PDB file of C-alpha atoms in Angstrom:
ATOM      1  CA  UNK A 561      85.656  85.078 119.439  1.00 36.00           C
ATOM      2  CA  UNK A 562      86.762  81.693 120.767  1.00 40.00           C
ATOM      3  CA  UNK A 563      88.783  80.864 123.842  1.00 43.00           C
ATOM      4  CA  UNK A 564      91.890  80.481 121.705  1.00 46.00           C
ATOM      5  CA  UNK A 565      91.686  84.190 120.908  1.00 49.00           C
ATOM      6  CA  UNK A 566      91.769  85.089 124.613  1.00 52.00           C
ATOM      7  CA  UNK A 567      95.159  83.438 125.133  1.00 53.00           C
ATOM      8  CA  UNK A 568      98.273  84.825 123.512  1.00 54.00           C
ATOM      9  CA  UNK A 569     101.898  83.723 123.565  1.00 48.00           C
ATOM     10  CA  UNK A 570     103.202  86.966 122.071  1.00 44.00           C
ATOM     11  CA  UNK A 571     104.531  88.354 125.338  1.00 43.00           C
ATOM     12  CA  UNK A 572     105.429  85.130 127.134  1.00 50.00           C
ATOM     13  CA  UNK A 573     106.175  81.999 125.152  1.00 51.00           C
ATOM     14  CA  UNK A 574     108.180  83.761 122.473  1.00 51.00           C
ATOM     15  CA  UNK A 575     110.037  86.112 124.800  1.00 65.00           C
ATOM     16  CA  UNK A 576     113.783  85.692 125.266  1.00 68.00           C
ATOM     17  CA  UNK A 577     113.435  85.349 129.028  1.00 76.00           C
ATOM     18  CA  UNK A 578     110.833  82.595 128.738  1.00 77.00           C
ATOM     19  CA  UNK A 579     112.839  80.597 126.221  1.00 80.00           C
ATOM     20  CA  UNK A 580     116.039  81.131 128.222  1.00 84.00           C
ATOM     21  CA  UNK A 581     114.284  79.614 131.249  1.00 84.00           C
ATOM     22  CA  UNK A 582     113.187  76.624 129.187  1.00 83.00           C
ATOM     23  CA  UNK A 583     116.739  76.171 127.900  1.00 84.00           C
ATOM     24  CA  UNK A 584     118.171  76.227 131.432  1.00 85.00           C
ATOM     25  CA  UNK A 585     115.648  73.608 132.532  1.00 84.00           C
ATOM     26  CA  UNK A 586     116.266  71.439 129.469  1.00 81.00           C
ATOM     27  CA  UNK A 587     120.016  71.559 130.079  1.00 81.00           C
ATOM     28  CA  UNK A 588     119.377  70.027 133.507  1.00 80.00           C
ATOM     29  CA  UNK A 589     117.127  67.328 132.094  1.00 76.00           C
ATOM     30  CA  UNK A 590     114.042  68.780 133.775  1.00 79.00           C
ATOM     31  CA  UNK A 591     110.913  66.744 132.991  1.00 77.00           C
ATOM     32  CA  UNK A 592     108.420  69.363 134.249  1.00 84.00           C
ATOM     33  CA  UNK A 593     105.845  70.307 131.626  1.00 86.00           C
ATOM     34  CA  UNK A 594     104.585  73.886 131.758  1.00 90.00           C
ATOM     35  CA  UNK A 595     103.047  76.609 129.661  1.00 90.00           C
ATOM     36  CA  UNK A 596     102.500  80.329 130.295  1.00 92.00           C
ATOM     37  CA  UNK A 597     100.219  82.535 128.231  1.00 91.00           C
ATOM     38  CA  UNK A 598      99.040  86.134 128.230  1.00 91.00           C
ATOM     39  CA  UNK A 599      95.334  86.856 128.768  1.00 92.00           C
ATOM     40  CA  UNK A 600      93.676  89.753 126.963  1.00 90.00           C
ATOM     41  CA  UNK A 601      92.804  92.699 129.218  1.00 90.00           C
ATOM     42  CA  UNK A 602      89.063  92.502 128.505  1.00 91.00           C
ATOM     43  CA  UNK A 603      88.791  88.801 129.372  1.00 91.00           C
ATOM     44  CA  UNK A 604      87.395  87.544 132.667  1.00 91.00           C
ATOM     45  CA  UNK A 605      89.276  84.422 133.742  1.00 94.00           C
ATOM     46  CA  UNK A 606      87.069  81.566 134.924  1.00 93.00           C
ATOM     47  CA  UNK A 607      87.335  77.786 135.218  1.00 91.00           C
ATOM     48  CA  UNK A 608      86.604  77.396 131.507  1.00 92.00           C
ATOM     49  CA  UNK A 609      89.768  79.299 130.645  1.00 94.00           C
ATOM     50  CA  UNK A 610      91.759  77.259 133.183  1.00 94.00           C
ATOM     51  CA  UNK A 611      90.554  74.114 131.400  1.00 90.00           C
ATOM     52  CA  UNK A 612      91.508  75.651 128.086  1.00 91.00           C
ATOM     53  CA  UNK A 613      95.132  76.123 129.075  1.00 93.00           C
ATOM     54  CA  UNK A 614      95.173  72.508 130.287  1.00 89.00           C
ATOM     55  CA  UNK A 615      94.223  71.542 126.738  1.00 86.00           C
ATOM     56  CA  UNK A 616      96.975  73.796 125.393  1.00 89.00           C
ATOM     57  CA  UNK A 617      99.453  72.103 127.745  1.00 87.00           C
ATOM     58  CA  UNK A 618      98.432  68.714 126.373  1.00 82.00           C
ATOM     59  CA  UNK A 619      99.101  69.956 122.839  1.00 82.00           C
ATOM     60  CA  UNK A 620     102.591  71.009 123.868  1.00 81.00           C
ATOM     61  CA  UNK A 621     103.327  67.713 125.643  1.00 79.00           C
ATOM     62  CA  UNK A 622     102.181  65.619 122.680  1.00 78.00           C
ATOM     63  CA  UNK A 623     104.076  67.852 120.244  1.00 75.00           C
ATOM     64  CA  UNK A 624     107.289  67.367 122.254  1.00 72.00           C
ATOM     65  CA  UNK A 625     106.699  63.611 122.436  1.00 67.00           C
ATOM     66  CA  UNK A 626     106.162  63.411 118.677  1.00 70.00           C
ATOM     67  CA  UNK A 627     109.400  65.288 118.040  1.00 71.00           C
ATOM     68  CA  UNK A 628     111.183  62.816 120.318  1.00 64.00           C
ATOM     69  CA  UNK A 629     109.435  59.933 118.525  1.00 63.00           C
ATOM     70  CA  UNK A 630     110.682  61.156 115.144  1.00 69.00           C
ATOM     71  CA  UNK A 631     114.266  61.363 116.414  1.00 69.00           C
ATOM     72  CA  UNK A 632     114.064  57.820 117.797  1.00 65.00           C
ATOM     73  CA  UNK A 633     112.447  56.576 114.591  1.00 69.00           C
ATOM     74  CA  UNK A 634     115.290  58.007 112.510  1.00 70.00           C
ATOM     75  CA  UNK A 635     117.895  56.248 114.683  1.00 70.00           C
ATOM     76  CA  UNK A 636     116.244  52.793 114.672  1.00 70.00           C
ATOM     77  CA  UNK A 637     115.812  50.157 111.955  1.00 73.00           C
ATOM     78  CA  UNK A 638     112.688  50.636 109.819  1.00 72.00           C
ATOM     79  CA  UNK A 639     109.581  49.346 111.581  1.00 67.00           C
ATOM     80  CA  UNK A 640     106.007  50.295 112.435  1.00 69.00           C
ATOM     81  CA  UNK A 641     106.600  52.331 115.600  1.00 66.00           C
ATOM     82  CA  UNK A 642     103.451  53.543 117.331  1.00 68.00           C
ATOM     83  CA  UNK A 643     102.824  57.266 117.625  1.00 66.00           C
ATOM     84  CA  UNK A 644     102.819  58.554 121.232  1.00 61.00           C
ATOM     85  CA  UNK A 645      99.382  58.793 122.831  1.00 64.00           C
ATOM     86  CA  UNK A 646      98.181  59.826 126.273  1.00 66.00           C
ATOM     87  CA  UNK A 647      94.868  59.983 128.108  1.00 64.00           C
ATOM     88  CA  UNK A 648      94.036  63.648 128.732  1.00 70.00           C
ATOM     89  CA  UNK A 649      90.304  64.100 129.291  1.00 75.00           C
ATOM     90  CA  UNK A 650      89.930  67.654 130.568  1.00 75.00           C
ATOM     91  CA  UNK A 651      86.136  67.321 130.655  1.00 77.00           C
ATOM     92  CA  UNK A 652      86.473  64.728 133.413  1.00 78.00           C
ATOM     93  CA  UNK A 653      89.080  66.710 135.366  1.00 79.00           C
ATOM     94  CA  UNK A 654      88.073  68.334 138.646  1.00 81.00           C
ATOM     95  CA  UNK A 655      89.962  71.393 139.858  1.00 86.00           C
ATOM     96  CA  UNK A 656      89.776  72.903 143.324  1.00 90.00           C
ATOM     97  CA  UNK A 657      91.114  76.281 144.409  1.00 95.00           C
ATOM     98  CA  UNK A 658      94.066  76.280 146.806  1.00 94.00           C
ATOM     99  CA  UNK A 659      94.186  78.516 149.865  1.00 95.00           C
ATOM    100  CA  UNK A 660      96.551  81.484 150.077  1.00 93.00           C
ATOM    101  CA  UNK A 661      98.603  79.550 152.648  1.00 93.00           C
ATOM    102  CA  UNK A 662      98.963  76.616 150.260  1.00 93.00           C
ATOM    103  CA  UNK A 663     100.049  78.964 147.466  1.00 95.00           C
ATOM    104  CA  UNK A 664     102.556  80.684 149.756  1.00 92.00           C
ATOM    105  CA  UNK A 665     104.014  77.285 150.710  1.00 92.00           C
ATOM    106  CA  UNK A 666     105.098  76.774 147.102  1.00 93.00           C
ATOM    107  CA  UNK A 667     108.007  79.124 147.822  1.00 93.00           C
ATOM    108  CA  UNK A 668     109.372  76.844 150.567  1.00 90.00           C
ATOM    109  CA  UNK A 669     112.670  75.178 149.680  1.00 87.00           C
ATOM    110  CA  UNK A 670     113.108  73.338 152.965  1.00 79.00           C
ATOM    111  CA  UNK A 671     111.661  69.884 153.615  1.00 68.00           C
ATOM    112  CA  UNK A 672     108.127  70.045 154.979  1.00 63.00           C
ATOM    113  CA  UNK A 673     106.649  67.697 157.566  1.00 60.00           C
ATOM    114  CA  UNK A 674     103.744  66.956 155.239  1.00 61.00           C
ATOM    115  CA  UNK A 675     103.836  63.436 153.808  1.00 63.00           C
ATOM    116  CA  UNK A 676     103.181  64.856 150.344  1.00 72.00           C
ATOM    117  CA  UNK A 677     106.308  66.199 148.591  1.00 80.00           C
ATOM    118  CA  UNK A 678     106.504  69.983 148.307  1.00 88.00           C
ATOM    119  CA  UNK A 679     106.496  71.693 144.923  1.00 91.00           C
ATOM    120  CA  UNK A 680     110.221  72.355 145.388  1.00 92.00           C
ATOM    121  CA  UNK A 681     110.861  68.658 146.046  1.00 88.00           C
ATOM    122  CA  UNK A 682     108.818  67.729 142.968  1.00 87.00           C
ATOM    123  CA  UNK A 683     110.873  70.218 140.969  1.00 89.00           C
ATOM    124  CA  UNK A 684     114.203  68.853 142.235  1.00 87.00           C
ATOM    125  CA  UNK A 685     113.146  65.241 141.717  1.00 83.00           C
ATOM    126  CA  UNK A 686     112.198  66.018 138.115  1.00 82.00           C
ATOM    127  CA  UNK A 687     115.797  66.991 137.294  1.00 82.00           C
ATOM    128  CA  UNK A 688     117.993  64.414 135.594  1.00 72.00           C
ATOM    129  CA  UNK A 689     121.468  65.720 136.297  1.00 65.00           C
ATOM    130  CA  UNK A 690     123.432  62.626 135.312  1.00 62.00           C
ATOM    131  CA  UNK A 691     127.066  63.345 136.118  1.00 64.00           C
ATOM    132  CA  UNK A 692     126.480  67.086 136.369  1.00 67.00           C
ATOM    133  CA  UNK A 693     127.304  68.690 139.691  1.00 74.00           C
ATOM    134  CA  UNK A 694     125.214  71.720 140.566  1.00 78.00           C
ATOM    135  CA  UNK A 695     125.103  73.695 143.784  1.00 83.00           C
ATOM    136  CA  UNK A 696     121.885  73.742 145.809  1.00 85.00           C
ATOM    137  CA  UNK A 697     121.859  77.543 145.656  1.00 88.00           C
ATOM    138  CA  UNK A 698     121.786  77.387 141.864  1.00 87.00           C
ATOM    139  CA  UNK A 699     118.845  74.967 141.885  1.00 89.00           C
ATOM    140  CA  UNK A 700     116.995  77.212 144.341  1.00 91.00           C
ATOM    141  CA  UNK A 701     117.651  80.224 142.112  1.00 90.00           C
ATOM    142  CA  UNK A 702     116.334  78.349 139.078  1.00 90.00           C
ATOM    143  CA  UNK A 703     113.278  77.233 141.052  1.00 93.00           C
ATOM    144  CA  UNK A 704     112.618  80.832 142.104  1.00 93.00           C
ATOM    145  CA  UNK A 705     112.879  82.021 138.484  1.00 92.00           C
ATOM    146  CA  UNK A 706     110.531  79.237 137.406  1.00 93.00           C
ATOM    147  CA  UNK A 707     107.925  80.213 140.020  1.00 95.00           C
ATOM    148  CA  UNK A 708     108.216  83.836 138.942  1.00 93.00           C
ATOM    149  CA  UNK A 709     107.707  82.850 135.307  1.00 91.00           C
ATOM    150  CA  UNK A 710     104.609  80.858 136.247  1.00 94.00           C
ATOM    151  CA  UNK A 711     103.170  83.875 138.062  1.00 94.00           C
ATOM    152  CA  UNK A 712     103.495  82.333 141.535  1.00 95.00           C
ATOM    153  CA  UNK A 713     104.628  85.458 143.337  1.00 90.00           C
ATOM    154  CA  UNK A 714     104.333  86.976 146.796  1.00 85.00           C
ATOM    155  CA  UNK A 715     101.201  88.984 146.063  1.00 85.00           C
ATOM    156  CA  UNK A 716      97.481  88.786 146.706  1.00 86.00           C
ATOM    157  CA  UNK A 717      94.857  87.787 144.175  1.00 93.00           C
ATOM    158  CA  UNK A 718      96.670  84.804 142.666  1.00 96.00           C
ATOM    159  CA  UNK A 719      94.345  81.897 141.899  1.00 97.00           C
ATOM    160  CA  UNK A 720      95.716  78.351 141.735  1.00 97.00           C
ATOM    161  CA  UNK A 721      93.561  75.363 140.806  1.00 95.00           C
ATOM    162  CA  UNK A 722      94.791  71.861 141.629  1.00 90.00           C
ATOM    163  CA  UNK A 723      93.696  69.264 139.054  1.00 88.00           C
ATOM    164  CA  UNK A 724      95.632  66.285 140.362  1.00 81.00           C
ATOM    165  CA  UNK A 725      92.882  64.440 142.236  1.00 68.00           C
ATOM    166  CA  UNK A 726      91.325  61.302 140.783  1.00 52.00           C
ATOM    167  CA  UNK A 727      87.663  60.853 139.972  1.00 47.00           C
ATOM    168  CA  UNK A 728      85.429  57.838 140.534  1.00 43.00           C
ATOM    169  CA  UNK A 729      83.981  55.909 137.603  1.00 44.00           C
ATOM    170  CA  UNK A 730      80.578  54.224 138.002  1.00 45.00           C
ATOM    171  CA  UNK A 731      80.419  50.451 138.062  1.00 44.00           C
ATOM    172  CA  UNK A 732      80.104  48.894 134.606  1.00 48.00           C
ATOM    173  CA  UNK A 733      77.999  45.904 133.653  1.00 49.00           C
ATOM    174  CA  UNK A 734      81.129  43.755 133.729  1.00 48.00           C
ATOM    175  CA  UNK A 735      82.141  44.600 137.293  1.00 44.00           C
ATOM    176  CA  UNK A 736      80.384  44.618 140.631  1.00 41.00           C
ATOM    177  CA  UNK A 737      82.269  47.643 141.894  1.00 36.00           C
ATOM    178  CA  UNK A 738      83.439  51.033 140.762  1.00 36.00           C
ATOM    179  CA  UNK A 739      87.086  51.900 140.389  1.00 36.00           C
ATOM    180  CA  UNK A 740      88.994  55.157 140.482  1.00 43.00           C
ATOM    181  CA  UNK A 741      91.339  56.493 137.874  1.00 48.00           C
ATOM    182  CA  UNK A 742      92.733  59.848 136.838  1.00 64.00           C
ATOM    183  CA  UNK A 743      91.579  62.009 133.955  1.00 69.00           C
ATOM    184  CA  UNK A 744      95.032  61.736 132.436  1.00 66.00           C
ATOM    185  CA  UNK A 745      97.696  59.078 132.079  1.00 62.00           C
ATOM    186  CA  UNK A 746     100.413  61.627 132.819  1.00 64.00           C
ATOM    187  CA  UNK A 747     100.399  61.071 136.586  1.00 60.00           C
ATOM    188  CA  UNK A 748     102.046  57.603 136.658  1.00 55.00           C
ATOM    189  CA  UNK A 749      99.051  56.160 138.483  1.00 49.00           C
ATOM    190  CA  UNK A 750      99.773  52.879 140.254  1.00 47.00           C
ATOM    191  CA  UNK A 751     103.413  53.635 141.019  1.00 47.00           C
ATOM    192  CA  UNK A 752     104.275  53.917 144.699  1.00 46.00           C
ATOM    193  CA  UNK A 753     107.528  55.662 143.856  1.00 51.00           C
ATOM    194  CA  UNK A 754     106.238  58.563 141.776  1.00 58.00           C
ATOM    195  CA  UNK A 755     104.342  61.707 142.660  1.00 64.00           C
ATOM    196  CA  UNK A 756     102.077  63.625 140.304  1.00 75.00           C
ATOM    197  CA  UNK A 757     100.936  67.244 140.376  1.00 85.00           C
ATOM    198  CA  UNK A 758      98.953  69.392 137.963  1.00 88.00           C
ATOM    199  CA  UNK A 759      98.147  73.064 138.552  1.00 94.00           C
ATOM    200  CA  UNK A 760      96.827  76.082 136.687  1.00 95.00           C
ATOM    201  CA  UNK A 761      97.821  79.555 137.903  1.00 97.00           C
ATOM    202  CA  UNK A 762      96.105  82.874 137.242  1.00 97.00           C
ATOM    203  CA  UNK A 763      98.069  86.023 138.073  1.00 96.00           C
ATOM    204  CA  UNK A 764      95.753  89.051 137.717  1.00 95.00           C
ATOM    205  CA  UNK A 765      98.586  91.587 137.991  1.00 94.00           C
ATOM    206  CA  UNK A 766     100.684  90.091 135.183  1.00 91.00           C
ATOM    207  CA  UNK A 767      97.526  88.857 133.430  1.00 93.00           C
ATOM    208  CA  UNK A 768      99.146  85.504 132.797  1.00 93.00           C
ATOM    209  CA  UNK A 769      97.591  82.063 132.937  1.00 95.00           C
ATOM    210  CA  UNK A 770      99.945  79.135 133.432  1.00 95.00           C
ATOM    211  CA  UNK A 771      99.668  75.361 133.615  1.00 94.00           C
ATOM    212  CA  UNK A 772     102.147  72.804 134.901  1.00 92.00           C
ATOM    213  CA  UNK A 773     102.269  69.031 135.129  1.00 88.00           C
ATOM    214  CA  UNK A 774     104.879  67.042 137.049  1.00 84.00           C
ATOM    215  CA  UNK A 775     105.340  63.325 137.506  1.00 74.00           C
ATOM    216  CA  UNK A 776     108.514  62.962 139.525  1.00 64.00           C
ATOM    217  CA  UNK A 777     110.252  60.025 141.217  1.00 58.00           C
ATOM    218  CA  UNK A 778     110.199  59.868 145.005  1.00 55.00           C
ATOM    219  CA  UNK A 779     113.677  59.327 146.431  1.00 51.00           C
ATOM    220  CA  UNK A 780     113.575  57.368 149.650  1.00 51.00           C
TER     221      UNK A 780
END
């Protein structure tokens, strides 16, 4: 039995509540990418499975981008438009477990003193409201529902791995120095006005494994 058989969308991805949440986020132009899957009761969740759901998240992102590409292609004059591609090398990714305090801080909806934007700020900055006017309380309620759907709840035992950090490549024959890059092109590397975040979340009570990726603008 392969890893694919350990992850199921029967109780999550296809549920009315899950799709309703996605619809609410889409209506607000939310650019957050996320995926939630059930884990079979006999399966022990380890880093390998966390990496697997990262791969599943990539499949979803590329699938959405290809759907968008087809719509654009149909609206434009005939031409050779390139298919969407994105660096997503999970083998080179490095995840580290977050502390319980760090996980608890995800629920904060007030500005933190930390220089790094909070998860709530990343969430808000990923919304493209246009001319829509929405009350802060409604955004907070949606954020709370989103956290709940991801399995980030006020309970013990939750495991969150942060995959955002860059890795260092060795120096090549053509250069006298090494350079750092990320394992994926999703994080808008090189932009001083964007913030990236990628997490996987294991909730042992709900037996759900989730992944999220955000690249949001920083409003100064």
